[in-house]
Amino acid sequence: MFCMTRNSLLHQARYALRHPDRVIPHARRLTRDLWFRLQTRDHVDYYRAVMRSDTERNPDRAVGSKSRERWLKLGKTQFDYLVNHGLLPEHRMLEIGCGNLRAGRLFIDYLHSGHYYGIDISPDILFAAQQTLADFDLRDKLPHLTPVHDLRFDFLPDEYFDVVHAHSVFSHSPPRVIEECFAHVGRVMKPGGWFDFTFDRTQGREHQVLREDFYYRTETLAEMAERHGFKAMFMDDWERLPHKQSKMRLVK
């Protein structure tokens, strides 16, 4: 059962006593959360507002990197992992939640021209992605960057992508958004293709923090994926890399 225990006043009071230095930043985040809840209709609109706010301050921080050095390092970690696990230059790749191309810039440079498709719910972060293309001189690789409002992939062709990649997307997604993705992503994947995604893993009760951070058990996501015809594999070797999230691979 997905619960909201970390949103309870009791939990927040206990957390404040244990971490007094984090009270003010959390209060600011809580205030923003309440304001965005009043202004938005659904989770996608809500998180688009979060990304707009974060991107205005710093696009790198908006995708979870506290410095440009960290941004470069995390992008390289993602790229190296996929190359070491089967990504080839001739593959067509769909990156869900491509952000400002933290890893995308490396995928674009590596893949054949026109073989990279990046989608994101945030137009603001895609503007930053356009600047990344210019900064790293990747314009001739003709990547496709598209804003979306859902994860139905209606505008994409059947059996087109060898690889689908979603880094730090499901860590910000409620169950219904993940279910929607699993229900539709198989259509755009080639036979023999795979879908790698990361998630915030918990071995206890599943929960969320505000509407921004969601924690799942591995079994929950595997069972959800299997209902939509996928075989799910937990990527143990990813756990040894310097990243807080876990990774799973789905194959048709």
Coordinates of C-alpha atoms in Angstrom, one line a residue, residues 91-92 157-164 185-195 229-230 250-252:
H91 CA 20.6 2.2 -32.0
R92 CA 17.7 4.5 -31.9
P157 CA 5.9 5.2 -34.4
D158 CA 5.5 1.5 -33.5
E159 CA 8.6 -0.7 -32.8
Y160 CA 11.0 2.2 -33.5
F161 CA 13.4 2.4 -30.5
D162 CA 16.1 -0.1 -29.6
V163 CA 16.7 1.6 -26.2
V164 CA 14.4 3.6 -23.9
V185 CA 6.1 2.2 -24.0
G186 CA 6.2 -1.4 -25.3
R187 CA 4.5 -0.2 -28.5
V188 CA 7.4 2.0 -29.5
M189 CA 10.1 -0.5 -28.6
K190 CA 11.6 -2.8 -31.2
P191 CA 11.5 -6.6 -30.5
G192 CA 14.6 -7.3 -28.5
G193 CA 14.8 -3.7 -27.2
W194 CA 15.1 -2.7 -23.6
F195 CA 14.0 0.0 -21.2
G229 CA 4.1 -7.9 -20.7
F230 CA 7.7 -7.1 -19.6
L250 CA 12.6 -4.2 -18.8
V251 CA 12.7 -6.4 -21.9
K252 CA 9.7 -7.4 -24.0

